[in-house]
Short mmCIF file of C-alpha atoms in Angstrom, two decimals:
data_model
loop_
_atom_site.label_atom_id
_atom_site.label_comp_id
_atom_site.label_asym_id
_atom_site.label_seq_id
_atom_site.Cartn_x
_atom_site.Cartn_y
_atom_site.Cartn_z
CA UNK A 165 -28.87 -11.91 94.08
CA UNK A 166 -32.58 -11.37 94.77
CA UNK A 167 -34.84 -10.69 91.81
CA UNK A 168 -36.09 -7.38 93.27
CA UNK A 169 -32.50 -6.10 93.46
CA UNK A 170 -32.32 -5.90 89.67
CA UNK A 171 -32.75 -2.46 88.17
CA UNK A 172 -32.99 -1.98 84.39
CA UNK A 173 -32.56 1.53 82.97
CA UNK A 174 -35.76 3.43 82.20
CA UNK A 175 -34.72 5.19 78.97
CA UNK A 176 -37.78 7.49 79.21
CA UNK A 177 -37.53 8.81 82.76
CA UNK A 178 -33.72 8.60 82.61
CA UNK A 179 -33.48 10.18 79.17
CA UNK A 180 -30.99 12.84 80.25
CA UNK A 181 -28.82 10.31 82.09
CA UNK A 182 -28.49 7.95 79.15
CA UNK A 183 -27.94 10.83 76.70
CA UNK A 184 -25.11 12.11 78.90
CA UNK A 185 -23.69 8.60 79.09
CA UNK A 186 -23.51 8.21 75.31
CA UNK A 187 -21.90 11.63 74.99
CA UNK A 188 -19.31 10.62 77.57
CA UNK A 189 -18.65 7.33 75.81
CA UNK A 190 -18.07 9.20 72.54
CA UNK A 191 -15.19 11.07 74.19
CA UNK A 192 -13.35 7.87 75.13
CA UNK A 193 -10.06 7.18 73.39
CA UNK A 194 -9.98 4.71 70.51
CA UNK A 195 -7.09 2.37 69.81
CA UNK A 196 -5.50 2.69 66.35
CA UNK A 197 -5.20 -0.72 64.70
CA UNK A 198 -2.18 0.09 62.53
CA UNK A 199 -4.47 0.06 59.47
CA UNK A 200 -5.56 3.66 58.81
CA UNK A 201 -8.33 2.49 56.49
CA UNK A 202 -9.81 0.13 59.08
CA UNK A 203 -9.61 2.86 61.72
CA UNK A 204 -11.65 5.16 59.50
CA UNK A 205 -14.33 2.52 59.08
CA UNK A 206 -14.41 2.11 62.88
CA UNK A 207 -14.64 5.84 63.70
CA UNK A 208 -11.00 6.05 64.76
CA UNK A 209 -10.10 2.53 65.87
CA UNK A 210 -11.04 0.00 68.53
CA UNK A 211 -13.48 1.20 71.17
CA UNK A 212 -12.43 1.30 74.84
CA UNK A 213 -16.09 1.33 75.91
CA UNK A 214 -17.15 -2.06 74.54
CA UNK A 215 -15.57 -3.95 71.67
CA UNK A 216 -15.36 -7.57 70.57
CA UNK A 217 -13.71 -7.98 67.17
CA UNK A 218 -13.57 -11.32 65.35
CA UNK A 219 -11.04 -11.97 62.58
CA UNK A 220 -11.87 -14.98 60.39
CA UNK A 221 -9.35 -16.48 57.97
CA UNK A 222 -8.11 -19.76 56.61
CA UNK A 223 -4.82 -21.14 57.80
CA UNK A 224 -1.75 -19.86 55.90
CA UNK A 225 -3.00 -16.28 55.66
CA UNK A 226 -0.98 -14.56 58.41
CA UNK A 227 -3.59 -13.91 61.11
CA UNK A 228 -0.90 -13.75 63.78
CA UNK A 229 1.00 -11.15 61.77
CA UNK A 230 -2.08 -8.94 61.49
CA UNK A 231 -2.76 -9.30 65.22
CA UNK A 232 0.84 -8.36 65.97
CA UNK A 233 0.46 -5.23 63.85
CA UNK A 234 -2.56 -4.23 65.95
CA UNK A 235 -0.58 -4.99 69.11
CA UNK A 236 2.34 -2.84 67.95
CA UNK A 237 0.06 0.06 67.07
CA UNK A 238 -1.75 -0.06 70.42
CA UNK A 239 1.50 -0.07 72.40
CA UNK A 240 2.89 2.79 70.33
CA UNK A 241 -0.20 4.82 71.25
CA UNK A 242 0.22 4.06 74.98
CA UNK A 243 -2.46 1.36 75.36
CA UNK A 244 -1.25 -1.65 77.42
CA UNK A 245 -1.77 -4.97 75.60
CA UNK A 246 -2.26 -8.59 76.67
CA UNK A 247 -1.90 -11.34 74.06
CA UNK A 248 -2.82 -15.00 74.48
CA UNK A 249 -0.48 -16.87 72.14
CA UNK A 250 -1.28 -20.60 72.25
CA UNK A 251 0.98 -21.57 69.34
CA UNK A 252 4.00 -19.26 69.27
CA UNK A 253 6.46 -18.58 72.08
CA UNK A 254 6.45 -15.02 73.37
CA UNK A 255 10.03 -14.26 72.32
CA UNK A 256 9.41 -15.38 68.74
CA UNK A 257 6.10 -13.53 68.52
CA UNK A 258 7.96 -10.45 69.74
CA UNK A 259 10.24 -10.54 66.70
CA UNK A 260 7.17 -9.82 64.58
CA UNK A 261 6.47 -6.80 66.77
CA UNK A 262 10.05 -5.66 66.06
CA UNK A 263 9.60 -6.18 62.33
CA UNK A 264 6.47 -4.04 62.26
CA UNK A 265 8.01 -1.37 64.50
CA UNK A 266 11.52 -1.12 63.08
CA UNK A 267 11.24 -2.79 59.65
CA UNK A 268 13.97 -5.26 60.66
CA UNK A 269 14.13 -8.38 58.48
CA UNK A 270 12.30 -11.04 60.44
CA UNK A 271 14.40 -13.80 58.89
CA UNK A 272 17.45 -12.24 60.61
CA UNK A 273 15.74 -11.70 63.95
CA UNK A 274 14.39 -15.23 64.09
CA UNK A 275 17.91 -16.59 63.67
CA UNK A 276 19.44 -14.22 66.20
CA UNK A 277 21.29 -12.19 63.60
CA UNK A 278 21.22 -8.81 65.28
CA UNK A 279 22.60 -5.64 63.72
CA UNK A 280 23.95 -2.80 65.85
CA UNK A 281 20.86 -0.84 64.88
CA UNK A 282 18.65 -3.61 66.24
CA UNK A 283 20.63 -3.83 69.48
CA UNK A 284 20.16 -0.09 69.98
CA UNK A 285 16.46 -0.46 69.21
CA UNK A 286 16.11 -3.18 71.87
CA UNK A 287 17.84 -1.02 74.48
CA UNK A 288 15.55 1.89 73.72
CA UNK A 289 12.42 -0.26 73.59
CA UNK A 290 13.05 -1.66 77.08
CA UNK A 291 12.86 1.90 78.46
CA UNK A 292 9.32 2.53 77.23
CA UNK A 293 6.57 2.76 79.83
CA UNK A 294 3.72 0.98 78.02
CA UNK A 295 3.88 -2.81 78.20
CA UNK A 296 2.80 -5.72 76.03
CA UNK A 297 2.28 -8.98 77.90
CA UNK A 298 2.26 -12.30 76.04
CA UNK A 299 0.83 -15.27 77.93
CA UNK A 300 1.27 -18.88 76.85
CA UNK A 301 -0.40 -22.00 78.23
CA UNK A 302 2.74 -22.81 80.23
CA UNK A 303 2.42 -19.51 82.09
CA UNK A 304 -0.84 -20.39 83.87
CA UNK A 305 -1.85 -23.01 86.40
CA UNK A 306 -2.48 -26.43 84.85
CA UNK A 307 -1.79 -24.93 81.42
CA UNK A 308 -5.43 -23.92 81.02
CA UNK A 309 -6.40 -20.47 79.76
CA UNK A 310 -9.98 -19.33 80.26
CA UNK A 311 -11.77 -15.99 80.56
CA UNK A 312 -11.24 -15.83 84.32
CA UNK A 313 -7.47 -16.18 83.88
CA UNK A 314 -7.37 -13.43 81.27
CA UNK A 315 -9.72 -11.24 83.31
CA UNK A 316 -7.39 -11.34 86.30
CA UNK A 317 -4.48 -10.21 84.10
CA UNK A 318 -6.54 -7.46 82.45
CA UNK A 319 -7.38 -6.12 85.91
CA UNK A 320 -3.85 -6.50 87.31
CA UNK A 321 -2.02 -4.82 84.43
CA UNK A 322 -4.62 -2.25 83.36
CA UNK A 323 -4.96 -3.81 79.90
CA UNK A 324 -6.79 -1.87 77.20
CA UNK A 325 -6.38 -4.35 74.32
CA UNK A 326 -6.77 -8.10 74.82
CA UNK A 327 -5.86 -10.27 71.84
CA UNK A 328 -6.62 -13.99 71.59
CA UNK A 329 -4.77 -15.65 68.72
CA UNK A 330 -6.98 -18.70 68.44
CA UNK A 331 -10.39 -18.96 70.11
CA UNK A 332 -10.43 -22.76 69.81
CA UNK A 333 -7.58 -23.05 72.34
CA UNK A 334 -9.53 -21.45 75.18
CA UNK A 335 -11.36 -23.41 77.86
CA UNK A 336 -15.08 -22.99 78.39
CA UNK A 337 -15.58 -22.65 82.15
CA UNK A 338 -19.12 -23.98 81.76
CA UNK A 339 -17.61 -27.19 80.35
CA UNK A 340 -19.78 -27.47 77.26
CA UNK A 341 -18.71 -30.36 75.04
CA UNK A 342 -20.09 -28.78 71.86
CA UNK A 343 -18.13 -26.15 69.95
CA UNK A 344 -21.29 -24.16 69.29
CA UNK A 345 -22.06 -23.72 72.99
CA UNK A 346 -18.40 -23.44 73.97
CA UNK A 347 -17.73 -20.50 71.68
CA UNK A 348 -21.00 -18.83 72.67
CA UNK A 349 -20.12 -19.05 76.37
CA UNK A 350 -16.54 -17.82 75.95
CA UNK A 351 -17.43 -14.88 73.72
CA UNK A 352 -20.33 -13.77 75.91
CA UNK A 353 -17.90 -13.69 78.86
CA UNK A 354 -15.26 -11.84 76.82
CA UNK A 355 -17.81 -9.20 75.82
CA UNK A 356 -18.74 -8.71 79.47
CA UNK A 357 -15.03 -8.36 80.27
CA UNK A 358 -14.72 -5.68 77.59
CA UNK A 359 -17.57 -3.64 79.08
CA UNK A 360 -16.41 -4.08 82.66
CA UNK A 361 -12.82 -2.95 82.10
CA UNK A 362 -13.12 -0.72 79.02
CA UNK A 363 -10.85 -3.16 77.22
CA UNK A 364 -11.14 -3.92 73.50
CA UNK A 365 -11.00 -7.65 72.69
CA UNK A 366 -9.76 -9.03 69.36
CA UNK A 367 -9.84 -12.76 68.63
CA UNK A 368 -9.06 -14.93 65.65
CA UNK A 369 -11.00 -17.89 64.29
CA UNK A 370 -10.15 -20.40 61.61
CA UNK A 371 -12.33 -20.51 58.52
CA UNK A 372 -13.54 -23.98 57.61
CA UNK A 373 -12.77 -26.00 54.49
CA UNK A 374 -16.01 -24.92 52.84
CA UNK A 375 -14.34 -21.54 52.33
CA UNK A 376 -12.78 -22.88 49.13
CA UNK A 377 -16.27 -22.98 47.60
CA UNK A 378 -17.03 -19.41 48.69
CA UNK A 379 -15.47 -17.58 45.76
CA UNK A 380 -16.04 -13.94 44.88
CA UNK A 381 -16.46 -12.38 41.44
CA UNK A 382 -12.69 -12.71 40.94
CA UNK A 383 -12.92 -16.46 41.40
CA UNK A 384 -10.81 -16.38 44.57
CA UNK A 385 -12.12 -17.92 47.84
CA UNK A 386 -12.98 -15.40 50.59
CA UNK A 387 -14.30 -16.57 54.00
CA UNK A 388 -17.56 -15.21 55.36
CA UNK A 389 -19.20 -15.34 58.78
CA UNK A 390 -20.83 -18.63 57.85
CA UNK A 391 -17.36 -20.13 57.31
CA UNK A 392 -16.27 -19.63 60.93
CA UNK A 393 -15.08 -23.03 62.14
CA UNK A 394 -17.14 -24.57 64.92
CA UNK A 395 -19.76 -21.85 65.34
CA UNK A 396 -20.90 -18.51 64.01
CA UNK A 397 -21.98 -17.42 67.51
CA UNK A 398 -18.84 -15.32 68.11
CA UNK A 399 -19.71 -13.32 65.00
CA UNK A 400 -23.26 -12.81 66.24
CA UNK A 401 -22.00 -11.42 69.54
CA UNK A 402 -19.15 -9.38 68.01
CA UNK A 403 -19.27 -5.64 67.46
CA UNK A 404 -17.10 -5.99 64.35
CA UNK A 405 -16.22 -8.96 62.16
CA UNK A 406 -13.47 -8.98 59.53
CA UNK A 407 -12.50 -11.74 57.13
CA UNK A 408 -9.06 -12.02 55.60
CA UNK A 409 -7.30 -13.72 52.71
CA UNK A 410 -4.00 -13.55 50.88
CA UNK A 411 -3.67 -13.69 47.10
CA UNK A 412 -0.16 -15.07 47.04
CA UNK A 413 0.67 -14.72 43.35
CA UNK A 414 -0.12 -10.99 43.58
CA UNK A 415 1.39 -10.51 47.09
CA UNK A 416 -1.91 -8.96 48.18
CA UNK A 417 -3.64 -9.09 51.55
CA UNK A 418 -7.41 -8.48 51.48
CA UNK A 419 -9.41 -7.58 54.59
CA UNK A 420 -13.20 -7.35 54.31
CA UNK A 421 -15.59 -5.85 56.87
CA UNK A 422 -18.22 -8.57 57.32
CA UNK A 423 -20.22 -6.99 60.14
CA UNK A 424 -20.28 -3.69 61.98
CA UNK A 425 -22.76 -3.06 64.76
CA UNK A 426 -22.85 0.72 64.36
CA UNK A 427 -21.44 1.67 60.96
CA UNK A 428 -23.19 1.51 57.60
CA UNK A 429 -21.63 -1.57 56.05
CA UNK A 430 -21.37 -2.36 52.36
CA UNK A 431 -18.72 -5.01 53.05
CA UNK A 432 -15.78 -2.96 51.78
CA UNK A 433 -12.61 -4.84 50.87
CA UNK A 434 -9.33 -3.18 51.82
CA UNK A 435 -6.34 -4.41 49.83
CA UNK A 436 -2.67 -4.15 50.76
CA UNK A 437 0.63 -4.98 49.14
CA UNK A 438 2.54 -6.71 51.94
CA UNK A 439 6.22 -7.64 52.25
CA UNK A 440 6.10 -10.01 55.21
CA UNK A 441 9.81 -10.22 55.97
CA UNK A 442 10.35 -6.47 56.39
CA UNK A 443 6.92 -5.43 57.69
CA UNK A 444 6.37 -3.05 54.81
CA UNK A 445 2.77 -2.66 53.78
CA UNK A 446 1.15 -0.37 51.24
CA UNK A 447 -2.56 0.27 50.89
CA UNK A 448 -3.85 -0.20 47.35
CA UNK A 449 -6.55 2.46 46.93
CA UNK A 450 -9.04 1.77 44.19
CA UNK A 451 -7.46 -1.58 43.44
CA UNK A 452 -9.35 -4.37 41.75
CA UNK A 453 -10.22 -5.87 45.12
CA UNK A 454 -11.35 -2.59 46.69
CA UNK A 455 -15.08 -2.17 47.21
CA UNK A 456 -16.79 0.88 45.72
CA UNK A 457 -18.46 1.29 49.08
CA UNK A 458 -15.24 1.66 51.04
CA UNK A 459 -14.54 5.09 52.48
CA UNK A 460 -10.86 5.05 53.26
CA UNK A 461 -7.80 7.27 53.42
CA UNK A 462 -4.56 6.82 51.53
CA UNK A 463 -1.30 5.56 52.99
CA UNK A 464 2.15 6.73 51.99
CA UNK A 465 3.88 4.05 49.96
CA UNK A 466 6.91 2.43 51.64
CA UNK A 467 10.40 2.42 50.11
CA UNK A 468 11.20 -0.02 47.32
CA UNK A 469 11.01 -3.57 48.60
CA UNK A 470 13.96 -5.94 48.59
CA UNK A 471 13.94 -8.98 46.35
CA UNK A 472 12.53 -11.40 48.93
CA UNK A 473 9.88 -14.01 48.31
CA UNK A 474 7.74 -15.07 51.23
CA UNK A 475 5.30 -17.92 51.74
CA UNK A 476 3.02 -18.37 54.74
CA UNK A 477 2.13 -21.82 56.04
CA UNK A 478 0.12 -22.30 59.23
CA UNK A 479 0.97 -18.70 60.15
CA UNK A 480 4.68 -19.54 59.77
CA UNK A 481 6.80 -17.96 57.09
CA UNK A 482 9.51 -19.20 54.76
CA UNK A 483 11.76 -16.69 53.01
CA UNK A 484 13.76 -17.10 49.82
CA UNK A 485 16.41 -14.39 50.17
CA UNK A 486 18.78 -13.49 47.33
CA UNK A 487 21.58 -12.17 49.53
CA UNK A 488 22.48 -15.50 51.09
CA UNK A 489 20.84 -17.75 48.50
CA UNK A 490 19.01 -19.94 50.96
CA UNK A 491 15.53 -20.59 52.18
CA UNK A 492 14.78 -20.06 55.86
CA UNK A 493 11.72 -21.57 57.53
CA UNK A 494 10.28 -20.75 60.92
#
């Protein structure tokens, strides 16, 4: 492209044009995340104009579960979803979708123990119009997933939410051999993809080992942007950055807003009581981990939870279930 073909916007002479453009953007639909409190912080959910969200957490904290909740919410609200799942097979990841949607015990689904209610649910689900596509490395040529591969699928299937469950697994098409440059290149391309197709992008990153030294006033480690493994460049590019932790002895999931491009941000912490096996989650308003700066809405408490203990390890879950007196790992 010749240099004289470039045409930047003149925001003075084109004042009316750019004002109209922002007004039009404001009318675009937002994608509910499945977390009403997060949606309120983000003016209604994920933007379909331009959005690159980074979720930072240590291993063992259930990042894939949180991503699946966002996936389930988007599909329920008629937004087609594409998920890159480098670690978990599509059919197993889908059981988490079912747990969030139907509150079916994931320990049963994972072992193929299907109730008549679940079988009916599956029949009904297959009739829905809005799709969720899960791509694994084995599904693409040479087993290599890069932005170009995902871009072609976003275009083909009309995707409005692209989720990448592990940035480190993606290939940098510019072939940088340094994580810092690799992540910068990938995320810059993903942000361009978001703007080109009106597709929100959510990706997860591991927090590094230094997170254990990054304790809050409660004495519990909480990752920050600086703890992003490999590079903090994705967080610099991102429109929103959230960090996440679980306090296992209290069965609490904390999500903190680390960065927001447009919203006033006092780093609110949103706390949830979470029963992993049944997908039941209750927001804890005004809890000890909730920031005074958070402006959030309440969530109706779920029914009483069964006596099930859950532990997360490397985004996998083990359940100690009283009814059959055995521990199940997957």
